[in-house]
Coordinates of C-alpha atoms and ligand atoms in Angstrom, one line a residue:
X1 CA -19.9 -60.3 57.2
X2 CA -17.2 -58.4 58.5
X3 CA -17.1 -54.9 59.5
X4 CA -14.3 -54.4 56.4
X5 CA -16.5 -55.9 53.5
X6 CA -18.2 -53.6 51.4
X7 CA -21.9 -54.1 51.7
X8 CA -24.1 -53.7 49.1
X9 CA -27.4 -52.3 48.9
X10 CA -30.8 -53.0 48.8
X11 CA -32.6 -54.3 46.4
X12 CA -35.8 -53.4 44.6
X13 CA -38.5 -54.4 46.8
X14 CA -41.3 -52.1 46.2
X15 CA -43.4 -54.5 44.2
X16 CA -44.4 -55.9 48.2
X17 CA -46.3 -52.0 48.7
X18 CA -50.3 -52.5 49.0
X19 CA -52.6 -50.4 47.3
X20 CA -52.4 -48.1 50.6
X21 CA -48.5 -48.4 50.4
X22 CA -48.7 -47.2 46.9
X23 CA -51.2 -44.3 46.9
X24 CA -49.8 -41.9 49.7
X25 CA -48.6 -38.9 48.0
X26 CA -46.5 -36.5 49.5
X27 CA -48.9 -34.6 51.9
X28 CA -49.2 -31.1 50.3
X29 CA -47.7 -28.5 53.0
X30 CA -45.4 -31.2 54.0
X31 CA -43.5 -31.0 50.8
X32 CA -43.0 -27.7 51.5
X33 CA -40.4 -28.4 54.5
X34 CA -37.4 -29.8 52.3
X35 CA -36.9 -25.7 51.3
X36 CA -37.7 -25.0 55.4
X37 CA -33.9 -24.8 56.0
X38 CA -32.4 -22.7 53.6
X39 CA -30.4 -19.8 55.1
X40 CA -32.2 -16.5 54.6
X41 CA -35.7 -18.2 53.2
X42 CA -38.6 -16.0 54.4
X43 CA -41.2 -18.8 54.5
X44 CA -44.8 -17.8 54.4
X45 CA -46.1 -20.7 53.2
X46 CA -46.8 -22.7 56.3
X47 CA -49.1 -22.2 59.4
X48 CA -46.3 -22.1 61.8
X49 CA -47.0 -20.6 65.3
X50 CA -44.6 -18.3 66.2
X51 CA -42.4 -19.9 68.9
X52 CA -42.2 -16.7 71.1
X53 CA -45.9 -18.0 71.9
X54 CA -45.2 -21.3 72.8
X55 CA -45.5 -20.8 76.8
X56 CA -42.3 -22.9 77.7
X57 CA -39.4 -20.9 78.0
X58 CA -37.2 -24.1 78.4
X59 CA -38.1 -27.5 79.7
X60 CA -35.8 -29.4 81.8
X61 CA -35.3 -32.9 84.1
X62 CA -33.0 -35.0 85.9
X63 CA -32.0 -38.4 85.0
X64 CA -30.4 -41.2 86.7
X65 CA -26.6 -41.8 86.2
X66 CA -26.7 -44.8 83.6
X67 CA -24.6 -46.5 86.2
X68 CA -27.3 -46.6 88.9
X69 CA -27.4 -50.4 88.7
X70 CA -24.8 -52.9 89.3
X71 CA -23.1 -55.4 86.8
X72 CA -22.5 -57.8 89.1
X73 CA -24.0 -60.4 91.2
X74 CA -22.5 -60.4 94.8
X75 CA -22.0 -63.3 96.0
X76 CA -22.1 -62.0 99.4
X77 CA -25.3 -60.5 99.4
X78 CA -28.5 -62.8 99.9
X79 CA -30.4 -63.3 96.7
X80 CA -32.4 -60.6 97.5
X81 CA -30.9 -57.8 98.7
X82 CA -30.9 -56.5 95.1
X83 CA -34.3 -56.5 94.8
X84 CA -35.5 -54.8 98.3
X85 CA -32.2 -52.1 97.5
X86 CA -34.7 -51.3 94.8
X87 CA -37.9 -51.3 96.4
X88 CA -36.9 -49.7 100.0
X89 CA -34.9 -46.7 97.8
X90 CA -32.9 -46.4 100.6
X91 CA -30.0 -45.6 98.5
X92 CA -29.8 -42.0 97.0
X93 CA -30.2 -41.7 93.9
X94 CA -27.8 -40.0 92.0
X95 CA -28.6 -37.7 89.0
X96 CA -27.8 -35.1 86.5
X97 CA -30.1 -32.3 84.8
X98 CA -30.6 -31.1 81.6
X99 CA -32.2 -27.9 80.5
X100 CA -33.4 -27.1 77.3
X101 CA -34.2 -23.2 76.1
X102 CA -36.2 -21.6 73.5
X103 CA -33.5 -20.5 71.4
X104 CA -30.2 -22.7 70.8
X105 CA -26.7 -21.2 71.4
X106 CA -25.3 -23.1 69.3
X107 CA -26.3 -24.6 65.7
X108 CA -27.8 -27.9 66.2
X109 CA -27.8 -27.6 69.6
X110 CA -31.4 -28.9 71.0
X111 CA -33.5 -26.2 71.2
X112 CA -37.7 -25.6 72.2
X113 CA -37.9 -23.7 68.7
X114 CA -37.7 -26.5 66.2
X115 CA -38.1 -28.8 69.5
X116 CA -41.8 -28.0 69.6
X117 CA -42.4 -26.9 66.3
X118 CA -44.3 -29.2 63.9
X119 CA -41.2 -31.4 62.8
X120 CA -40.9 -33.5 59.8
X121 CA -41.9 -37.0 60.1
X122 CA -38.8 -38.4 60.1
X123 CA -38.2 -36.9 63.9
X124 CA -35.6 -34.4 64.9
X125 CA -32.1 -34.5 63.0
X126 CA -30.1 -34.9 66.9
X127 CA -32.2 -37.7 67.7
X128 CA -32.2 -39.2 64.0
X129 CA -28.4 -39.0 64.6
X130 CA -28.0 -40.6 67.9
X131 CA -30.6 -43.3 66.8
X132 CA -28.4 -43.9 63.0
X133 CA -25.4 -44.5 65.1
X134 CA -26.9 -47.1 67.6
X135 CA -28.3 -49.1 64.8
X136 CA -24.6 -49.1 62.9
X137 CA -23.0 -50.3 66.0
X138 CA -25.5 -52.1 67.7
X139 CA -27.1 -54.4 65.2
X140 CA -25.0 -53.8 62.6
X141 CA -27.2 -53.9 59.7
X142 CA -26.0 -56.2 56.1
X143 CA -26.5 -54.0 53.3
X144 CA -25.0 -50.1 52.8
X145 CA -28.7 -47.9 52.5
X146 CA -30.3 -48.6 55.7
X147 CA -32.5 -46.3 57.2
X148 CA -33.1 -45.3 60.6
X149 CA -37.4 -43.2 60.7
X150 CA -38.5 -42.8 64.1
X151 CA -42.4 -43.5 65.1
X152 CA -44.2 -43.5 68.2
X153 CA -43.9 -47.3 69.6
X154 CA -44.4 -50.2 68.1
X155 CA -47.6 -50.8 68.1
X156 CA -47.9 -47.7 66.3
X157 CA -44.9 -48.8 64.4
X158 CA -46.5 -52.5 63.1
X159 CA -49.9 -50.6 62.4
X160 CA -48.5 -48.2 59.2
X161 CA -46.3 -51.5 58.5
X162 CA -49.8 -53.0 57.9
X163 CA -51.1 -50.2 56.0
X164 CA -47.9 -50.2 54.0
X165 CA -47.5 -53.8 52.7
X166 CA -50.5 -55.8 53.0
X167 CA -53.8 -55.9 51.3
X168 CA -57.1 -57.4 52.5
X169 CA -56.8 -60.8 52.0
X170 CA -53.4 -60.9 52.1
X171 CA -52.2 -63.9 54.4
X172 CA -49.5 -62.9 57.2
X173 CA -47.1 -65.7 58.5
X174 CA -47.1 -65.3 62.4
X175 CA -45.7 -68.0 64.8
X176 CA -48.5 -70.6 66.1
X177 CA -48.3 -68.3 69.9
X178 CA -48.3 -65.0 69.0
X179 CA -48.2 -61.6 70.0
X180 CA -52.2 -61.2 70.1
X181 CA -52.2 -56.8 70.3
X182 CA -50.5 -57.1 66.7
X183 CA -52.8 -59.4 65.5
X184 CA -55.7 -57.1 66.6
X185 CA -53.9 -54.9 64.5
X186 CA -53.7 -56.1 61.6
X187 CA -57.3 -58.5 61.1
X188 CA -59.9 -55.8 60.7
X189 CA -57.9 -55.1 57.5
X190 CA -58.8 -58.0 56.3
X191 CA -55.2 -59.9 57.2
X192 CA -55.6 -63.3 58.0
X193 CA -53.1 -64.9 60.3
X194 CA -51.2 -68.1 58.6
X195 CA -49.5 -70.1 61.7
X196 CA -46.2 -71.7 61.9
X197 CA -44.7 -74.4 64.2
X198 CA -42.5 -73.4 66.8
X199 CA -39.8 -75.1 69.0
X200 CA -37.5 -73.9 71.6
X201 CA -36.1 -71.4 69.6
X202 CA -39.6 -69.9 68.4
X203 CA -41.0 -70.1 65.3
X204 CA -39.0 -73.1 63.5
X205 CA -37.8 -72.9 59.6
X206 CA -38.8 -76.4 59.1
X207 CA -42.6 -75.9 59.4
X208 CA -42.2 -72.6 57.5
X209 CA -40.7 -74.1 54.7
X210 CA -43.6 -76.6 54.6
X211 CA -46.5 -73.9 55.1
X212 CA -44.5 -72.1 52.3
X213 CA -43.4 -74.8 49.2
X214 CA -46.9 -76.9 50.1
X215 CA -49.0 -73.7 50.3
X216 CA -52.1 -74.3 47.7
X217 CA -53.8 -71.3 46.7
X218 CA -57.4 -72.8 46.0
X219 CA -57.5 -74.5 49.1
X220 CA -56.3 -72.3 51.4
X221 CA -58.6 -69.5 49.3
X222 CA -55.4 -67.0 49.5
X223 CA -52.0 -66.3 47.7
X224 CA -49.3 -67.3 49.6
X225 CA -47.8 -64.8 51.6
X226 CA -45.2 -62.3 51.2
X227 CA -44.7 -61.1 54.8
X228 CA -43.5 -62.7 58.1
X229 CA -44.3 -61.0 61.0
X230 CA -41.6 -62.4 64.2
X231 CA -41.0 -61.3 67.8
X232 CA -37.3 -63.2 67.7
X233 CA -36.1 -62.4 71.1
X234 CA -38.2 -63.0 74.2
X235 CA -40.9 -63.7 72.2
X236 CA -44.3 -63.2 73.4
X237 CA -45.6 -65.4 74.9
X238 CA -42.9 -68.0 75.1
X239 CA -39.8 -66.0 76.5
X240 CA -37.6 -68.0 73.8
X241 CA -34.6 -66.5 72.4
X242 CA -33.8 -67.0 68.3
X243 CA -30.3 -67.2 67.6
X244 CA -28.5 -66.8 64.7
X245 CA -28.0 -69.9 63.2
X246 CA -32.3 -70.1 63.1
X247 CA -33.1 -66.2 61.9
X248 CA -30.1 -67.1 59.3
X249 CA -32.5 -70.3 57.7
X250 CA -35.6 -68.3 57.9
X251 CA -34.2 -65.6 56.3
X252 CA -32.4 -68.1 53.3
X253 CA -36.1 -69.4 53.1
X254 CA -37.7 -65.5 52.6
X255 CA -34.8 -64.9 50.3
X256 CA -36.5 -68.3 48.0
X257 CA -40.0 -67.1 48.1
X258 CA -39.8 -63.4 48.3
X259 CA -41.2 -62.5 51.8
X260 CA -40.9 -59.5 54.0
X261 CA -39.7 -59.9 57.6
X262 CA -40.9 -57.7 60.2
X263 CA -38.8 -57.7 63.1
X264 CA -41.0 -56.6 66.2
X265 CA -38.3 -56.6 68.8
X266 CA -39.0 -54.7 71.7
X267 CA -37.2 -56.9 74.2
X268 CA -33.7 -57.5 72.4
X269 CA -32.1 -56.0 75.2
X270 CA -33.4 -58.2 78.0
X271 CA -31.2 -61.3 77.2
X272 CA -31.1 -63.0 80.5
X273 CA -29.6 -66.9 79.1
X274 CA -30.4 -70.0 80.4
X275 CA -31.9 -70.4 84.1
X276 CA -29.6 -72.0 86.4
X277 CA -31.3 -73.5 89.9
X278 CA -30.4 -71.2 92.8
X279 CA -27.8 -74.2 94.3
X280 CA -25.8 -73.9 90.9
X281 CA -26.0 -70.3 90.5
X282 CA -22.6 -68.9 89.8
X283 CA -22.3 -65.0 90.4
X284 CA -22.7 -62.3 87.3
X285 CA -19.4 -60.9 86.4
X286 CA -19.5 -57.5 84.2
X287 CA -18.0 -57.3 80.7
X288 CA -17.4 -55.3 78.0
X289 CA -19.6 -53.2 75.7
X290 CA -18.1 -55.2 72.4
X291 CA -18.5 -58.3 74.6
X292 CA -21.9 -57.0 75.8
X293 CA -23.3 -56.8 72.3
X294 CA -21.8 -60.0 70.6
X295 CA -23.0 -62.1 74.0
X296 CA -26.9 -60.9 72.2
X297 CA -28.5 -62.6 69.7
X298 CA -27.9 -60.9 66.5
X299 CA -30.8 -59.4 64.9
X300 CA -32.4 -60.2 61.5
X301 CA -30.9 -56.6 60.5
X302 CA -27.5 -57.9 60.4
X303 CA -27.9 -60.8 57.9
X304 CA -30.3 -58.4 55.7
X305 CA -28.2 -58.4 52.8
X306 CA -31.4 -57.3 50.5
X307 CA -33.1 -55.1 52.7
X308 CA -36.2 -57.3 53.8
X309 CA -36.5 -56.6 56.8
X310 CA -38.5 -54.0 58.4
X311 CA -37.4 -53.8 62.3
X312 CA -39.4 -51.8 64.7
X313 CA -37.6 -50.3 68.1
X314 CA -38.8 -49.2 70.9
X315 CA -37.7 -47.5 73.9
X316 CA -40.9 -48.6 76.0
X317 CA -38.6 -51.4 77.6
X318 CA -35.5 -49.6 78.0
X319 CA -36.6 -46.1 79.0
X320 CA -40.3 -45.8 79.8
X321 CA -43.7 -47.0 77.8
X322 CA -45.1 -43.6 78.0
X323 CA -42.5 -41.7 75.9
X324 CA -44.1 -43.5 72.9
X325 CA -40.6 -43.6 71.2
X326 CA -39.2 -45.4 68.7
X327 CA -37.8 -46.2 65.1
X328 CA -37.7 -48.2 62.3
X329 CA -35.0 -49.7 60.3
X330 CA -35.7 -50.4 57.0
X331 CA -34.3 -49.9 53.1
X332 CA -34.8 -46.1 51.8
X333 CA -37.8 -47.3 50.1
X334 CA -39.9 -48.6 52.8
X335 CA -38.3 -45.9 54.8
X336 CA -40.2 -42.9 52.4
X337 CA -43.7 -44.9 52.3
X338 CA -43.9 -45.0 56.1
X339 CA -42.6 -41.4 56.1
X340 CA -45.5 -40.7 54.0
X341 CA -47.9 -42.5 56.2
X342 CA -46.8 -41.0 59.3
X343 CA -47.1 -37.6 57.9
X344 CA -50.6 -38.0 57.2
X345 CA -51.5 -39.4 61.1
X346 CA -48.9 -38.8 63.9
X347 CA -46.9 -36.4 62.1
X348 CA -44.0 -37.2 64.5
X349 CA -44.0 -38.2 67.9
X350 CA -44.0 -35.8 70.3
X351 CA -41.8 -32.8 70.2
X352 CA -41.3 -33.3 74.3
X353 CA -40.7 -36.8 74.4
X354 CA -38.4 -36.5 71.6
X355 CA -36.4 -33.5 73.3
X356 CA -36.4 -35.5 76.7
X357 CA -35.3 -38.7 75.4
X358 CA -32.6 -36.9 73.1
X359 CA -31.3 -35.2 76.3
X360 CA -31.2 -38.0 77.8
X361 CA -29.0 -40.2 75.4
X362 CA -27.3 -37.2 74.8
X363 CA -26.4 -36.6 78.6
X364 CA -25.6 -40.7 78.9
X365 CA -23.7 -40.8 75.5
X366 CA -23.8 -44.0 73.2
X367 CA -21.0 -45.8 76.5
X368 CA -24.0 -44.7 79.2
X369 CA -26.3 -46.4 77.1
X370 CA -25.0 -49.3 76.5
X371 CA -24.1 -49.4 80.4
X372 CA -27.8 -48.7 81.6
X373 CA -28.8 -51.5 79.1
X374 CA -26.2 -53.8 80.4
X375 CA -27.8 -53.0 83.9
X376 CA -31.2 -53.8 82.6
X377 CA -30.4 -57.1 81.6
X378 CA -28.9 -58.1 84.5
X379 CA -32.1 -56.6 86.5
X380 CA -34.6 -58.7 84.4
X381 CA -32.3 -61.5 84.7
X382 CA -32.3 -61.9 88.8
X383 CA -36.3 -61.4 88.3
X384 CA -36.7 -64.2 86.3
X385 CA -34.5 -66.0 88.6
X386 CA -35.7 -65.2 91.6
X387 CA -39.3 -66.0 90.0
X388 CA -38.5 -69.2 88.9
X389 CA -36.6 -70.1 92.2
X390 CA -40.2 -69.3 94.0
X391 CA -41.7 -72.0 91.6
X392 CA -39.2 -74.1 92.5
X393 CA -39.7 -73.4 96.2
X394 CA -43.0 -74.2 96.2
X395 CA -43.2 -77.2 93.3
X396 CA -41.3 -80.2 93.2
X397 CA -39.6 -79.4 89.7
X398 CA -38.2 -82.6 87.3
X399 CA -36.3 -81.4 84.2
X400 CA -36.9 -83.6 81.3
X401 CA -35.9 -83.0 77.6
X402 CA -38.4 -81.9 75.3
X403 CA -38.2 -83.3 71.8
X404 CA -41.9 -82.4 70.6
X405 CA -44.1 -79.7 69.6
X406 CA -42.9 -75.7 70.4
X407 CA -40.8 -76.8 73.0
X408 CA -38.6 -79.0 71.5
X409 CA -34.8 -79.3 71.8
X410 CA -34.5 -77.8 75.7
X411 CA -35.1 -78.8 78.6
X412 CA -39.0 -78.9 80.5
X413 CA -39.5 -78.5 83.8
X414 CA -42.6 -80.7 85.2
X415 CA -44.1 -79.2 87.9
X416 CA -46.1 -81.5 90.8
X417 CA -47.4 -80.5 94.3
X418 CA -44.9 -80.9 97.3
X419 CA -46.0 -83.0 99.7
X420 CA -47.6 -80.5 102.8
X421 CA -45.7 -82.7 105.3
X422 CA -43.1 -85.4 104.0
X423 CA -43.5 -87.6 107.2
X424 CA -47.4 -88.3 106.1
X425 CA -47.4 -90.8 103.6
X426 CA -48.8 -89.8 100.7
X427 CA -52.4 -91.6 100.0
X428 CA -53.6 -92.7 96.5
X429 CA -55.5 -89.3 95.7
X430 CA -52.3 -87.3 96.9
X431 CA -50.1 -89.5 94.5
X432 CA -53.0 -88.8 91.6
X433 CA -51.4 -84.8 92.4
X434 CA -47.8 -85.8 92.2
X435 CA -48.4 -86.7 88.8
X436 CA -46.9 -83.0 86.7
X437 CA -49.7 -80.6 86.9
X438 CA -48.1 -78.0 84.6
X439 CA -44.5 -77.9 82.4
X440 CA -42.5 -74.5 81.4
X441 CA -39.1 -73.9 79.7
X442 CA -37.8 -71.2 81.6
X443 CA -37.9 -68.5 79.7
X444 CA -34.5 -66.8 78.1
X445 CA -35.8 -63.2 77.3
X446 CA -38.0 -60.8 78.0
X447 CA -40.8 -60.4 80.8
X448 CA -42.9 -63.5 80.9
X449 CA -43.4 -67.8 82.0
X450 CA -45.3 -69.4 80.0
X451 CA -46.5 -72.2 81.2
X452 CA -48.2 -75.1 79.9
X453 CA -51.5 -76.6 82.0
X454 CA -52.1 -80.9 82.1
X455 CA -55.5 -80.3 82.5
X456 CA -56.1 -83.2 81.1
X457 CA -55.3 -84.6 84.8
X458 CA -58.9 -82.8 85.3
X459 CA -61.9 -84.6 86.1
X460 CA -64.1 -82.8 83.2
X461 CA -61.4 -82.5 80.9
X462 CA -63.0 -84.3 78.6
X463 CA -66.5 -83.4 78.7
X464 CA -65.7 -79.1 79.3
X465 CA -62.7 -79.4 76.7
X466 CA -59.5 -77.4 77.2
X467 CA -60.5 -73.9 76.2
X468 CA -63.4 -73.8 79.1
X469 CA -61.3 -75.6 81.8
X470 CA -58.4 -73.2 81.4
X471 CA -61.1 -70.1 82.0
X472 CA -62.3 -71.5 84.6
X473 CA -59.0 -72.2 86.5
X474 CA -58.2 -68.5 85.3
X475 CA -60.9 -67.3 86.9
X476 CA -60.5 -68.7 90.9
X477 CA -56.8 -67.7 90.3
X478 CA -58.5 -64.1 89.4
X479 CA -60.3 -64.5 92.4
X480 CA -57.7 -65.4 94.8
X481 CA -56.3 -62.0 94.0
X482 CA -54.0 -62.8 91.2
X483 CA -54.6 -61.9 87.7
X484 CA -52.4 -64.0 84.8
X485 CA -53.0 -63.5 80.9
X486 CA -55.1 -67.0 80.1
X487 CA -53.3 -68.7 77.2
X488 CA -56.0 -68.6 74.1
X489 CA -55.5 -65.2 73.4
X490 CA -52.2 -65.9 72.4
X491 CA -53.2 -68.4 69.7
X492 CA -52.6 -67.3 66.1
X493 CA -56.0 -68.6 65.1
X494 CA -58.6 -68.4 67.6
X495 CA -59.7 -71.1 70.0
X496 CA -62.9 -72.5 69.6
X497 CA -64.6 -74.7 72.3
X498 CA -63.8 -78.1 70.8
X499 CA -60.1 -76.8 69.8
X500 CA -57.6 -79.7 70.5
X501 CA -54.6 -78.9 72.9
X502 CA -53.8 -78.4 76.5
X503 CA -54.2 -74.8 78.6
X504 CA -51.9 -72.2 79.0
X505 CA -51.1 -69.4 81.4
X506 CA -48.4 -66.2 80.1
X507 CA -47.3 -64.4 83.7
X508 CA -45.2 -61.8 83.7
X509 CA -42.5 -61.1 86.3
X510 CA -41.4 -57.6 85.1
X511 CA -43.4 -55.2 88.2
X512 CA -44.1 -57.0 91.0
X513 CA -42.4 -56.8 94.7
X514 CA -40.9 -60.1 95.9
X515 CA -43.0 -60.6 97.8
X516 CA -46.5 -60.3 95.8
X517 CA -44.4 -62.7 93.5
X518 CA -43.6 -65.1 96.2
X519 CA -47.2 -64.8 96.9
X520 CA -48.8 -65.0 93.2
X521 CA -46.9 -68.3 92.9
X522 CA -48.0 -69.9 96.5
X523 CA -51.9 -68.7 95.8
X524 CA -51.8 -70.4 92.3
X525 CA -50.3 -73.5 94.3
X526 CA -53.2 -73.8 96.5
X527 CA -56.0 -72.7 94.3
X528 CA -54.2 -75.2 91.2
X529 CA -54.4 -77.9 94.0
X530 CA -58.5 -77.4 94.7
X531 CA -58.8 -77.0 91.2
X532 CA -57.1 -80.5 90.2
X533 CA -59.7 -82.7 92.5
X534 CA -62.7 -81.2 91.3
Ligands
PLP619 C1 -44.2 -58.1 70.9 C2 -44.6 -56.7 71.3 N1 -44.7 -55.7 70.4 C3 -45.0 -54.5 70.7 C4 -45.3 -54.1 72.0 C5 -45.7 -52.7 72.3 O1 -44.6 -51.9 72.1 P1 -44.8 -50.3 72.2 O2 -44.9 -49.9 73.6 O3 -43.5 -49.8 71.6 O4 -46.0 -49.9 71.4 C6 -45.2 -55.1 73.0 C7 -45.5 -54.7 74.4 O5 -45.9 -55.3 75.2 C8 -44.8 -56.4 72.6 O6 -44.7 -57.4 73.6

């Protein structure tokens, strides 16, 4: 849709509220605060503390200029000087402080007063403001009433989504590899995970069209469901990216049977494209923030023409974890239930973190954003790279096209041992080892590889089963001094002992040095290569 068409607005969606969703009145003293602002009101109703005992008389910090990364490879540099520039901080960093008083000179200015005050739970108006304006431009949303509520993470975030719009019982359409903290979220309600088939693009709209128009009520023992949770973009585990053309078909299909997306995105802006071997590598050239933003996948947000879809933000990737920061995007109604939840559990996030990261995009301004996220990507970019150029070091890598299971339509790398010593020739057990000992796609967003394990090249595969072997493999890795996520905790359903399928491994290359990463992959080598012949 184009930026000139008048969008409409959402519709009525509120028959998908749970019981929960329903109930939550307006908390009592809450309802008090739409009156709070009224010029001249002597409020007595509340129990306030007085500011002038709140014992900060301002609160202040310095942040980094949002340029403090490049947006450019240089092709003169070696691959790595980026990355030990970071690590040695041998540059200065350059920075700019903000201060925050008590009392605001200005209307509206940010101020400790409201700042630290209980809030409402919609957070504070400057921060509601800077958020509202991100959205509009940034993702661009498909229908007029959006709304814009902020909450304190995700995982906060996907926990009142829970409480909001499912029941126990209800069914929950989750891709077949899944992000397993928001399962743990959601079960003890009494949710129960429906898988979908995925392929290289995550989870595909041809199995969820099946699941959906085959679903049979007594035999699966539950209605079919009404919501879809997805992590589109670098989704966890897999690293793939969803583009448009996919969200666009799985949206058609929610449209058809009346299903509520939930949007858990917390790695949208860590885009990093296809890998491209070191010897092919061309360098990154810098671009425009319009260009920036239309080189991203869109979100589900901007093809939302009903208002189904409940997004959750977060800044935990693109300021720091422990500001427990972020905000929904949702239609009005939604928007008011989770308002109603929050109010009765978090309140609002924190009055610091909200002044701090308020300051901060204040400071930076909607441009400095965009240009520290632009940076960002281009950081977590040469990290995979370089990652996946240490596998490739130390593996002898064959790219094959994959046209089954979830990683069909890319390309596959099959990983097999390098031979030590090419002048030896290799003996019938070594060729046994040349055969691929794992496969990855490399992944196109986020923080992780995930890679997939041929343990059935293992000796006991058979009589241990998949589940077993990949523990045990986990485990010597663990005790070679590196510590991967093993695979079946990322399984929608759980893995039993006699579960069909091959191991898996999720490694994340998001905070290590170069060389623990170098490392990590060289220790797997060698301990993957034991492993195999015994
Ligand atoms: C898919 C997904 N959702 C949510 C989270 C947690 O986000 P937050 O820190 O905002 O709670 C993560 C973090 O690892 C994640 O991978």
């Amino acid at each position: 849709m184009s930026s000139n068409e008048k969008r409409g607005e959402a519709v009525d969606l509120s028959h998908h509220l749970s019981k929960v969703g329903q109930a939550r009145q307006t908390s009592p003293l809450k309802g008090l605060h739409k009156y709070m602002g009224k010029p001249g009101l002597i409020s007595l109703a509340g129990g306030l503390p007085n500011a002038a005992y709140f014992p900060f008389s301002s609160v202040s910090g310095d942040i980094l200029a949002p340029d403090s990364f490049p947006l450019e490879t240089d092709s003169k540099e070696s691959s790595l000087s980026w990355f030990w520039r970071l690590f040695s901080r041998t540059d200065k960093e350059r920075t700019s402080t903000f201060t925050v008083g008590k009392y605001s000179k200005h209307p509206g200015d940010l101020d400790l007063e409201n700042g630290l005050q209980y809030g409402l739970a919609t957070g504070q108006p400057k921060l509601n403001e800077i958020i509202r304006e991100f959205v509009g431009k940034v993702f661009q949303p498909g229908y007029s009433n959006w709304t814009t509520l902020v909450h304190t993470g995700n995982t906060d975030a996907w926990f009142k989504t829970v409480q909001t719009i499912l029941n126990p019982g209800d069914g929950l359409i989750v891709s077949e590899w899944t992000y397993p903290s928001a399962m743990a979220g959601a079960q003890p309600f009494g949710i129960i995970p429906v898988p979908v088939g995925m392929d290289s693009e995550g989870m595909s709209s041809i199995s969820l069209r099946q699941t959906l128009s085959e679903w049979d009520e007594s035999a699966r023992g539950i209605p079919r469901p009404h919501v879809l949770y997805t992590v589109p973009i670098g989704q966890n585990p897999t690293g793939t990216t969803m583009g448009i053309r996919r969200k666009k078909e799985i949206y058609d299909i929610c449209v058809e049977y009346d299903i509520i997306i939930v949007e858990d995105d917390p790695y949208y802006f860590l885009q990093q494209g296809k890998y491209i071997p070191k010897s092919d590598r061309v360098v990154d050239s810098a671009t425009d923030d319009e260009a920036f933003i239309a080189s991203l996948a869109p979100s589900y947000l901007k093809i939302d023409y009903q208002g189904r879809v409940i997004r959750l933000d977060t800044f935990s990737k693109t300021v720091c974890p422990g500001s427990r920061l972020g905000w929904f995007t949702c239609n009005p109604m939604f928007a008011e239930r989770l308002e109603r939840t929050a109010e009765t559990s978090s309140q609002a996030p924190s009055g610091f973190t909200q002044i701090y990261v308020a300051s901060l995009l204040l400071k930076w301004q909607y441009e400095g954003y965009i240009r520290w996220l632009k940076a960002l990507r281009l950081q977590y970019k040469q990290r995979r790279d370089y990652f996946l150029d240490c596998f490739a070091d130390e593996f002898h890598l064959q790219k094959k096209f994959s046209s089954e299971g979830y990683t069909a339509g890319t390309h596959l790398y099959h990983a097999s041992l390098k031979p030590r010593r090419s002048f030896v020739p290799l003996g019938e057990k070594d060729n046994a080892y040349s055969k691929p000992l794992f496969s990855f796609v490399p992944p196109s967003s986020g923080m992780f590889l995930w890679i997939e394990l041929h343990l059935e090249e293992h000796p006991a595969f058979s009589s241990l089963g998949y589940k077993a072997l990949e523990m045990k493999l986990w485990t010597e890795i663990a005790e070679a001094g590196v510590l991967f996520a093993p695979g079946a905790m990322f399984s929608a359903t759980p893995v039993e002992d006699d579960t069909l399928g091959y191991g898996h491994f999720r490694i994340s290359f998001s905070n290590s040095t170069p060389e623990d990463l170098k490392k990590a992959v060289s220790t797997f080598s060698t301990v993957l290569k034991r492993f195999m012949k015994n």
